[in-house]
Amino acid sequence: MQGVSAVKAIAIAQSQGQKIYTINPSNRDTALPKLSLGGDVGAEIRNAIEAGKEVTFHENQINAYGWHGLGYVITDSDTGAGAYLINGTGNGAVLLFFAIIFFMMLFFIPAIIGVVTTAVLISTITINIAFLAAFLLMACII
């Protein structure tokens, strides 16, 4: 499965033709009024810039690998410390979680309480591993 980091989100946004902004104390007076991000992310970016940090971000949310949101980097030029942040929502992991819970309830709980034999348990574990591998492969393709 693909994940999205702050750097990857910025790269994807750039490949989609979005503007990439880098705002720091030297250009904040002209750049901050152009900042169209609202909510918690917009406030965090504004607060970081007002605190003297440099912030790199893209103008709009991206959709990639079942995830949509923003990626941004806050850097302290005095110390070199950086915070690589993402904000958004994803999908797909919930399905994997429910699949795992389903198989635990279906096969492992009866085995624990002694309802099925060891031979049946071993064969069902083998089948479950194959099914889970196929499920994960399909999740990566989609």
mmCIF file with all atom_site columns, C-alpha atoms in Angstrom:
data_model
loop_
_atom_site.group_PDB
_atom_site.id
_atom_site.type_symbol
_atom_site.label_atom_id
_atom_site.label_alt_id
_atom_site.label_comp_id
_atom_site.label_asym_id
_atom_site.label_entity_id
_atom_site.label_seq_id
_atom_site.pdbx_PDB_ins_code
_atom_site.Cartn_x
_atom_site.Cartn_y
_atom_site.Cartn_z
_atom_site.occupancy
_atom_site.B_iso_or_equiv
_atom_site.pdbx_formal_charge
_atom_site.auth_seq_id
_atom_site.auth_comp_id
_atom_site.auth_asym_id
_atom_site.auth_atom_id
_atom_site.pdbx_PDB_model_num
ATOM 1   C CA . MET A 1 1   ? 0.000   0.000   0.000   1.00 0.00 ? 1   MET A CA 1
ATOM 2   C CA . GLN A 1 2   ? 1.126   3.522   -0.693  1.00 0.00 ? 2   GLN A CA 1
ATOM 3   C CA . GLY A 1 3   ? 1.362   6.081   2.048   1.00 0.00 ? 3   GLY A CA 1
ATOM 4   C CA . VAL A 1 4   ? 1.434   9.837   1.774   1.00 0.00 ? 4   VAL A CA 1
ATOM 5   C CA . SER A 1 5   ? 4.023   11.902  3.617   1.00 0.00 ? 5   SER A CA 1
ATOM 6   C CA . ALA A 1 6   ? 4.282   15.675  3.739   1.00 0.00 ? 6   ALA A CA 1
ATOM 7   C CA . VAL A 1 7   ? 7.015   15.670  1.099   1.00 0.00 ? 7   VAL A CA 1
ATOM 8   C CA . LYS A 1 8   ? 5.102   13.258  -1.136  1.00 0.00 ? 8   LYS A CA 1
ATOM 9   C CA . ALA A 1 9   ? 1.911   15.337  -0.809  1.00 0.00 ? 9   ALA A CA 1
ATOM 10  C CA . ILE A 1 10  ? 3.787   18.474  -1.880  1.00 0.00 ? 10  ILE A CA 1
ATOM 11  C CA . ALA A 1 11  ? 5.372   16.604  -4.814  1.00 0.00 ? 11  ALA A CA 1
ATOM 12  C CA . ILE A 1 12  ? 1.995   15.241  -5.934  1.00 0.00 ? 12  ILE A CA 1
ATOM 13  C CA . ALA A 1 13  ? 0.440   18.703  -5.685  1.00 0.00 ? 13  ALA A CA 1
ATOM 14  C CA . GLN A 1 14  ? 3.274   20.135  -7.760  1.00 0.00 ? 14  GLN A CA 1
ATOM 15  C CA . SER A 1 15  ? 2.838   17.408  -10.393 1.00 0.00 ? 15  SER A CA 1
ATOM 16  C CA . GLN A 1 16  ? -0.861  18.338  -10.545 1.00 0.00 ? 16  GLN A CA 1
ATOM 17  C CA . GLY A 1 17  ? 0.067   21.929  -11.336 1.00 0.00 ? 17  GLY A CA 1
ATOM 18  C CA . GLN A 1 18  ? -0.674  23.392  -7.909  1.00 0.00 ? 18  GLN A CA 1
ATOM 19  C CA . LYS A 1 19  ? 1.278   26.348  -6.618  1.00 0.00 ? 19  LYS A CA 1
ATOM 20  C CA . ILE A 1 20  ? 3.771   25.550  -3.869  1.00 0.00 ? 20  ILE A CA 1
ATOM 21  C CA . TYR A 1 21  ? 4.245   28.300  -1.318  1.00 0.00 ? 21  TYR A CA 1
ATOM 22  C CA . THR A 1 22  ? 7.195   28.915  0.967   1.00 0.00 ? 22  THR A CA 1
ATOM 23  C CA . ILE A 1 23  ? 6.426   31.672  3.424   1.00 0.00 ? 23  ILE A CA 1
ATOM 24  C CA . ASN A 1 24  ? 8.928   32.988  5.962   1.00 0.00 ? 24  ASN A CA 1
ATOM 25  C CA . PRO A 1 25  ? 9.337   36.186  7.999   1.00 0.00 ? 25  PRO A CA 1
ATOM 26  C CA . SER A 1 26  ? 10.888  38.047  5.049   1.00 0.00 ? 26  SER A CA 1
ATOM 27  C CA . ASN A 1 27  ? 7.892   37.588  2.730   1.00 0.00 ? 27  ASN A CA 1
ATOM 28  C CA . ARG A 1 28  ? 5.031   37.097  5.168   1.00 0.00 ? 28  ARG A CA 1
ATOM 29  C CA . ASP A 1 29  ? 3.511   40.563  4.746   1.00 0.00 ? 29  ASP A CA 1
ATOM 30  C CA . THR A 1 30  ? 2.895   39.994  1.046   1.00 0.00 ? 30  THR A CA 1
ATOM 31  C CA . ALA A 1 31  ? 2.311   36.234  1.128   1.00 0.00 ? 31  ALA A CA 1
ATOM 32  C CA . LEU A 1 32  ? 0.010   35.782  4.147   1.00 0.00 ? 32  LEU A CA 1
ATOM 33  C CA . PRO A 1 33  ? -2.926  37.669  2.592   1.00 0.00 ? 33  PRO A CA 1
ATOM 34  C CA . LYS A 1 34  ? -2.821  35.175  -0.313  1.00 0.00 ? 34  LYS A CA 1
ATOM 35  C CA . LEU A 1 35  ? -3.084  32.179  2.026   1.00 0.00 ? 35  LEU A CA 1
ATOM 36  C CA . SER A 1 36  ? -6.451  30.580  1.300   1.00 0.00 ? 36  SER A CA 1
ATOM 37  C CA . LEU A 1 37  ? -6.204  27.667  3.736   1.00 0.00 ? 37  LEU A CA 1
ATOM 38  C CA . GLY A 1 38  ? -8.681  27.758  6.567   1.00 0.00 ? 38  GLY A CA 1
ATOM 39  C CA . GLY A 1 39  ? -9.459  25.635  9.577   1.00 0.00 ? 39  GLY A CA 1
ATOM 40  C CA . ASP A 1 40  ? -6.885  24.138  11.894  1.00 0.00 ? 40  ASP A CA 1
ATOM 41  C CA . VAL A 1 41  ? -4.229  23.763  9.182   1.00 0.00 ? 41  VAL A CA 1
ATOM 42  C CA . GLY A 1 42  ? -4.535  27.394  8.093   1.00 0.00 ? 42  GLY A CA 1
ATOM 43  C CA . ALA A 1 43  ? -4.334  28.550  11.708  1.00 0.00 ? 43  ALA A CA 1
ATOM 44  C CA . GLU A 1 44  ? -1.312  26.323  12.393  1.00 0.00 ? 44  GLU A CA 1
ATOM 45  C CA . ILE A 1 45  ? 0.478   27.652  9.311   1.00 0.00 ? 45  ILE A CA 1
ATOM 46  C CA . ARG A 1 46  ? -0.323  31.272  10.185  1.00 0.00 ? 46  ARG A CA 1
ATOM 47  C CA . ASN A 1 47  ? 0.819   30.771  13.791  1.00 0.00 ? 47  ASN A CA 1
ATOM 48  C CA . ALA A 1 48  ? 4.083   29.170  12.665  1.00 0.00 ? 48  ALA A CA 1
ATOM 49  C CA . ILE A 1 49  ? 4.808   32.048  10.282  1.00 0.00 ? 49  ILE A CA 1
ATOM 50  C CA . GLU A 1 50  ? 3.981   34.618  12.963  1.00 0.00 ? 50  GLU A CA 1
ATOM 51  C CA . ALA A 1 51  ? 6.402   32.772  15.290  1.00 0.00 ? 51  ALA A CA 1
ATOM 52  C CA . GLY A 1 52  ? 9.213   33.258  12.760  1.00 0.00 ? 52  GLY A CA 1
ATOM 53  C CA . LYS A 1 53  ? 9.146   29.795  11.185  1.00 0.00 ? 53  LYS A CA 1
ATOM 54  C CA . GLU A 1 54  ? 9.277   28.986  7.473   1.00 0.00 ? 54  GLU A CA 1
ATOM 55  C CA . VAL A 1 55  ? 6.354   27.013  6.054   1.00 0.00 ? 55  VAL A CA 1
ATOM 56  C CA . THR A 1 56  ? 6.163   25.183  2.721   1.00 0.00 ? 56  THR A CA 1
ATOM 57  C CA . PHE A 1 57  ? 2.748   23.969  1.566   1.00 0.00 ? 57  PHE A CA 1
ATOM 58  C CA . HIS A 1 58  ? 0.535   23.487  -1.483  1.00 0.00 ? 58  HIS A CA 1
ATOM 59  C CA . GLU A 1 59  ? -2.588  25.470  -2.319  1.00 0.00 ? 59  GLU A CA 1
ATOM 60  C CA . ASN A 1 60  ? -5.327  22.784  -2.389  1.00 0.00 ? 60  ASN A CA 1
ATOM 61  C CA . GLN A 1 61  ? -6.016  19.320  -1.059  1.00 0.00 ? 61  GLN A CA 1
ATOM 62  C CA . ILE A 1 62  ? -4.783  16.385  -3.111  1.00 0.00 ? 62  ILE A CA 1
ATOM 63  C CA . ASN A 1 63  ? -6.335  12.970  -3.688  1.00 0.00 ? 63  ASN A CA 1
ATOM 64  C CA . ALA A 1 64  ? -3.808  10.153  -3.793  1.00 0.00 ? 64  ALA A CA 1
ATOM 65  C CA . TYR A 1 65  ? -3.851  6.451   -2.896  1.00 0.00 ? 65  TYR A CA 1
ATOM 66  C CA . GLY A 1 66  ? -7.245  6.656   -1.194  1.00 0.00 ? 66  GLY A CA 1
ATOM 67  C CA . TRP A 1 67  ? -6.179  9.638   0.897   1.00 0.00 ? 67  TRP A CA 1
ATOM 68  C CA . HIS A 1 68  ? -7.072  13.296  0.505   1.00 0.00 ? 68  HIS A CA 1
ATOM 69  C CA . GLY A 1 69  ? -5.606  16.191  2.381   1.00 0.00 ? 69  GLY A CA 1
ATOM 70  C CA . LEU A 1 70  ? -2.702  18.591  2.684   1.00 0.00 ? 70  LEU A CA 1
ATOM 71  C CA . GLY A 1 71  ? 1.006   18.190  3.308   1.00 0.00 ? 71  GLY A CA 1
ATOM 72  C CA . TYR A 1 72  ? 3.142   20.945  4.760   1.00 0.00 ? 72  TYR A CA 1
ATOM 73  C CA . VAL A 1 73  ? 6.557   21.469  6.313   1.00 0.00 ? 73  VAL A CA 1
ATOM 74  C CA . ILE A 1 74  ? 7.305   23.875  9.159   1.00 0.00 ? 74  ILE A CA 1
ATOM 75  C CA . THR A 1 75  ? 11.006  24.674  9.566   1.00 0.00 ? 75  THR A CA 1
ATOM 76  C CA . ASP A 1 76  ? 12.863  26.604  12.248  1.00 0.00 ? 76  ASP A CA 1
ATOM 77  C CA . SER A 1 77  ? 15.739  28.304  10.419  1.00 0.00 ? 77  SER A CA 1
ATOM 78  C CA . ASP A 1 78  ? 17.579  28.968  13.701  1.00 0.00 ? 78  ASP A CA 1
ATOM 79  C CA . THR A 1 79  ? 17.812  25.331  14.787  1.00 0.00 ? 79  THR A CA 1
ATOM 80  C CA . GLY A 1 80  ? 17.178  23.478  11.525  1.00 0.00 ? 80  GLY A CA 1
ATOM 81  C CA . ALA A 1 81  ? 14.359  21.532  13.168  1.00 0.00 ? 81  ALA A CA 1
ATOM 82  C CA . GLY A 1 82  ? 11.455  20.662  10.941  1.00 0.00 ? 82  GLY A CA 1
ATOM 83  C CA . ALA A 1 83  ? 7.961   19.316  11.344  1.00 0.00 ? 83  ALA A CA 1
ATOM 84  C CA . TYR A 1 84  ? 6.683   17.314  8.376   1.00 0.00 ? 84  TYR A CA 1
ATOM 85  C CA . LEU A 1 85  ? 2.911   17.254  8.718   1.00 0.00 ? 85  LEU A CA 1
ATOM 86  C CA . ILE A 1 86  ? -0.101  15.913  6.885   1.00 0.00 ? 86  ILE A CA 1
ATOM 87  C CA . ASN A 1 87  ? -3.748  16.623  7.512   1.00 0.00 ? 87  ASN A CA 1
ATOM 88  C CA . GLY A 1 88  ? -6.530  14.716  5.831   1.00 0.00 ? 88  GLY A CA 1
ATOM 89  C CA . THR A 1 89  ? -8.569  11.573  5.695   1.00 0.00 ? 89  THR A CA 1
ATOM 90  C CA . GLY A 1 90  ? -8.104  8.199   4.116   1.00 0.00 ? 90  GLY A CA 1
ATOM 91  C CA . ASN A 1 91  ? -9.981  5.030   3.420   1.00 0.00 ? 91  ASN A CA 1
ATOM 92  C CA . GLY A 1 92  ? -9.208  1.372   3.046   1.00 0.00 ? 92  GLY A CA 1
ATOM 93  C CA . ALA A 1 93  ? -7.575  0.647   6.393   1.00 0.00 ? 93  ALA A CA 1
ATOM 94  C CA . VAL A 1 94  ? -10.987 0.201   7.974   1.00 0.00 ? 94  VAL A CA 1
ATOM 95  C CA . LEU A 1 95  ? -11.712 -2.673  5.596   1.00 0.00 ? 95  LEU A CA 1
ATOM 96  C CA . LEU A 1 96  ? -8.480  -4.406  6.559   1.00 0.00 ? 96  LEU A CA 1
ATOM 97  C CA . PHE A 1 97  ? -9.287  -3.948  10.253  1.00 0.00 ? 97  PHE A CA 1
ATOM 98  C CA . PHE A 1 98  ? -12.738 -5.496  9.826   1.00 0.00 ? 98  PHE A CA 1
ATOM 99  C CA . ALA A 1 99  ? -11.327 -8.381  7.760   1.00 0.00 ? 99  ALA A CA 1
ATOM 100 C CA . ILE A 1 100 ? -8.847  -9.216  10.519  1.00 0.00 ? 100 ILE A CA 1
ATOM 101 C CA . ILE A 1 101 ? -11.532 -9.036  13.224  1.00 0.00 ? 101 ILE A CA 1
ATOM 102 C CA . PHE A 1 102 ? -13.844 -11.211 11.111  1.00 0.00 ? 102 PHE A CA 1
ATOM 103 C CA . PHE A 1 103 ? -11.240 -13.947 10.696  1.00 0.00 ? 103 PHE A CA 1
ATOM 104 C CA . MET A 1 104 ? -10.323 -13.851 14.358  1.00 0.00 ? 104 MET A CA 1
ATOM 105 C CA . MET A 1 105 ? -13.952 -14.346 15.342  1.00 0.00 ? 105 MET A CA 1
ATOM 106 C CA . LEU A 1 106 ? -14.582 -16.987 12.698  1.00 0.00 ? 106 LEU A CA 1
ATOM 107 C CA . PHE A 1 107 ? -11.579 -19.242 13.315  1.00 0.00 ? 107 PHE A CA 1
ATOM 108 C CA . PHE A 1 108 ? -9.415  -18.370 16.284  1.00 0.00 ? 108 PHE A CA 1
ATOM 109 C CA . ILE A 1 109 ? -12.040 -17.960 18.982  1.00 0.00 ? 109 ILE A CA 1
ATOM 110 C CA . PRO A 1 110 ? -13.566 -21.439 18.333  1.00 0.00 ? 110 PRO A CA 1
ATOM 111 C CA . ALA A 1 111 ? -10.038 -22.874 18.374  1.00 0.00 ? 111 ALA A CA 1
ATOM 112 C CA . ILE A 1 112 ? -9.313  -21.274 21.711  1.00 0.00 ? 112 ILE A CA 1
ATOM 113 C CA . ILE A 1 113 ? -12.412 -22.712 23.317  1.00 0.00 ? 113 ILE A CA 1
ATOM 114 C CA . GLY A 1 114 ? -11.726 -26.144 21.794  1.00 0.00 ? 114 GLY A CA 1
ATOM 115 C CA . VAL A 1 115 ? -14.570 -26.373 19.293  1.00 0.00 ? 115 VAL A CA 1
ATOM 116 C CA . VAL A 1 116 ? -12.303 -27.234 16.345  1.00 0.00 ? 116 VAL A CA 1
ATOM 117 C CA . THR A 1 117 ? -9.412  -29.673 16.165  1.00 0.00 ? 117 THR A CA 1
ATOM 118 C CA . THR A 1 118 ? -5.791  -28.738 15.563  1.00 0.00 ? 118 THR A CA 1
ATOM 119 C CA . ALA A 1 119 ? -5.863  -30.145 12.003  1.00 0.00 ? 119 ALA A CA 1
ATOM 120 C CA . VAL A 1 120 ? -8.891  -28.024 11.109  1.00 0.00 ? 120 VAL A CA 1
ATOM 121 C CA . LEU A 1 121 ? -7.271  -24.991 12.706  1.00 0.00 ? 121 LEU A CA 1
ATOM 122 C CA . ILE A 1 122 ? -4.034  -25.427 10.711  1.00 0.00 ? 122 ILE A CA 1
ATOM 123 C CA . SER A 1 123 ? -5.903  -25.822 7.413   1.00 0.00 ? 123 SER A CA 1
ATOM 124 C CA . THR A 1 124 ? -8.105  -22.788 8.075   1.00 0.00 ? 124 THR A CA 1
ATOM 125 C CA . ILE A 1 125 ? -5.094  -20.687 9.062   1.00 0.00 ? 125 ILE A CA 1
ATOM 126 C CA . THR A 1 126 ? -3.444  -21.596 5.745   1.00 0.00 ? 126 THR A CA 1
ATOM 127 C CA . ILE A 1 127 ? -6.588  -20.627 3.833   1.00 0.00 ? 127 ILE A CA 1
ATOM 128 C CA . ASN A 1 128 ? -6.897  -17.398 5.831   1.00 0.00 ? 128 ASN A CA 1
ATOM 129 C CA . ILE A 1 129 ? -3.312  -16.400 5.112   1.00 0.00 ? 129 ILE A CA 1
ATOM 130 C CA . ALA A 1 130 ? -3.889  -16.953 1.387   1.00 0.00 ? 130 ALA A CA 1
ATOM 131 C CA . PHE A 1 131 ? -7.129  -14.948 1.505   1.00 0.00 ? 131 PHE A CA 1
ATOM 132 C CA . LEU A 1 132 ? -5.525  -12.138 3.492   1.00 0.00 ? 132 LEU A CA 1
ATOM 133 C CA . ALA A 1 133 ? -2.591  -12.004 1.053   1.00 0.00 ? 133 ALA A CA 1
ATOM 134 C CA . ALA A 1 134 ? -5.035  -11.761 -1.868  1.00 0.00 ? 134 ALA A CA 1
ATOM 135 C CA . PHE A 1 135 ? -7.000  -9.060  -0.019  1.00 0.00 ? 135 PHE A CA 1
ATOM 136 C CA . LEU A 1 136 ? -3.853  -7.022  0.626   1.00 0.00 ? 136 LEU A CA 1
ATOM 137 C CA . LEU A 1 137 ? -2.738  -7.424  -2.985  1.00 0.00 ? 137 LEU A CA 1
ATOM 138 C CA . MET A 1 138 ? -6.105  -6.161  -4.213  1.00 0.00 ? 138 MET A CA 1
ATOM 139 C CA . ALA A 1 139 ? -5.943  -3.232  -1.777  1.00 0.00 ? 139 ALA A CA 1
ATOM 140 C CA . CYS A 1 140 ? -2.544  -2.268  -3.200  1.00 0.00 ? 140 CYS A CA 1
ATOM 141 C CA . ILE A 1 141 ? -3.825  -2.414  -6.772  1.00 0.00 ? 141 ILE A CA 1
ATOM 142 C CA . ILE A 1 142 ? -6.923  -0.372  -6.037  1.00 0.00 ? 142 ILE A CA 1
#
